[in-house]
Each structure stands twice: as C-alpha cells, then as structure tokens.
C-alpha cells in the first residue's frame, strides 16, 4: 500500500474506524505562520500497535480508513477542501471523522489556535499512517513527517469550523 499513489480504494476503507481505534490516535495542533499569514494545523498520528489485538497492519488499515472517511488526499498533491469538520465549543475542539455517532476530540489546543479556527480560518489536517512514538520531540516529528511523505504515507486536506446559528 505504499508509494505515492495516494489512498487505495477498497470497500472496507469506506467504513470509518470505530471510536475504540480513534481513541488510540494522537493529535497535535499548531499554527504555521509565514509572510503575515497564519494557518491552523492538526497533525494526526498513531503510536503503533499497543493493544493485544493490534498489529502494524491493523493500525495502518485504521489510519487509512480514517483518512478515507475524512476525504483526505495524497500529501504530495494540493490538499482538498474536505468541508466543515471542526466543532469548537467552550474552548474544546472536535473533528467529525464521518462516524454516525462519534467525533474525535482534539487535545486542548492553544487559545490562538482556537481563535483562529473559530473565526473561520482554514485548518490543515495532516494524517500520517506510519507510526510515530508518543514521546517524539519536534525535530523527530518533522523528520518523521518528511520521511513518511517521501513514502506516500501522508494524507491531508483543509477543513474549517462549522458555523453555529
């Protein structure tokens, strides 16, 4: 399933992963600032198999299913706009990943990230299928994302917060 072909379509990939799997992924927020422009970011990774019923294959399958349910595109192409998938409420953030009953909670983001997203800014979602240790520092994370991109293991898209009326 590697290579730069993007997401491989298969019937089982059309079913979002369950909340048990989504609870095992790691998410980190950040803001990319360049040339007076700010872009909210959400990085989604998995630390690899940790539970008795998990293997490298089941984790990769779960991450690919998550990417498919979010409608993410290959990391080496222009990121698609995947619609309003973020909900911001009382300082908490959640990502609608396509499950009919559950959303993915995002660890407490900074006030700056929340304000940016709440005011309508795009948020770049970057999902990496290759496992990343929970203890990875910024340099290790950057190197991991770059290596994963080179191996076709990065999917991404742009989302925004739902408007509340």
Short mmCIF file of C-alpha atoms in Angstrom, two decimals, residues 9 11 24 40 48 72 77 83 88 94 101 124-125 130 148 162:
data_model
loop_
_atom_site.label_atom_id
_atom_site.label_comp_id
_atom_site.label_asym_id
_atom_site.label_seq_id
_atom_site.Cartn_x
_atom_site.Cartn_y
_atom_site.Cartn_z
CA UNK A 9 -9.76 2.48 -2.55
CA UNK A 11 -14.77 -1.35 0.15
CA UNK A 24 -5.78 5.42 20.24
CA UNK A 40 -4.10 26.33 11.83
CA UNK A 48 1.74 1.88 16.57
CA UNK A 72 -8.09 13.40 2.64
CA UNK A 77 -0.85 16.86 -4.16
CA UNK A 83 -15.81 20.64 4.29
CA UNK A 88 -15.45 24.47 18.61
CA UNK A 94 -13.68 18.02 17.96
CA UNK A 101 -22.37 8.63 16.35
CA UNK A 124 -4.83 21.87 7.50
CA UNK A 125 -5.34 18.28 8.64
CA UNK A 130 3.46 5.37 9.69
CA UNK A 148 6.51 9.49 5.54
CA UNK A 162 -18.96 24.54 11.46
#
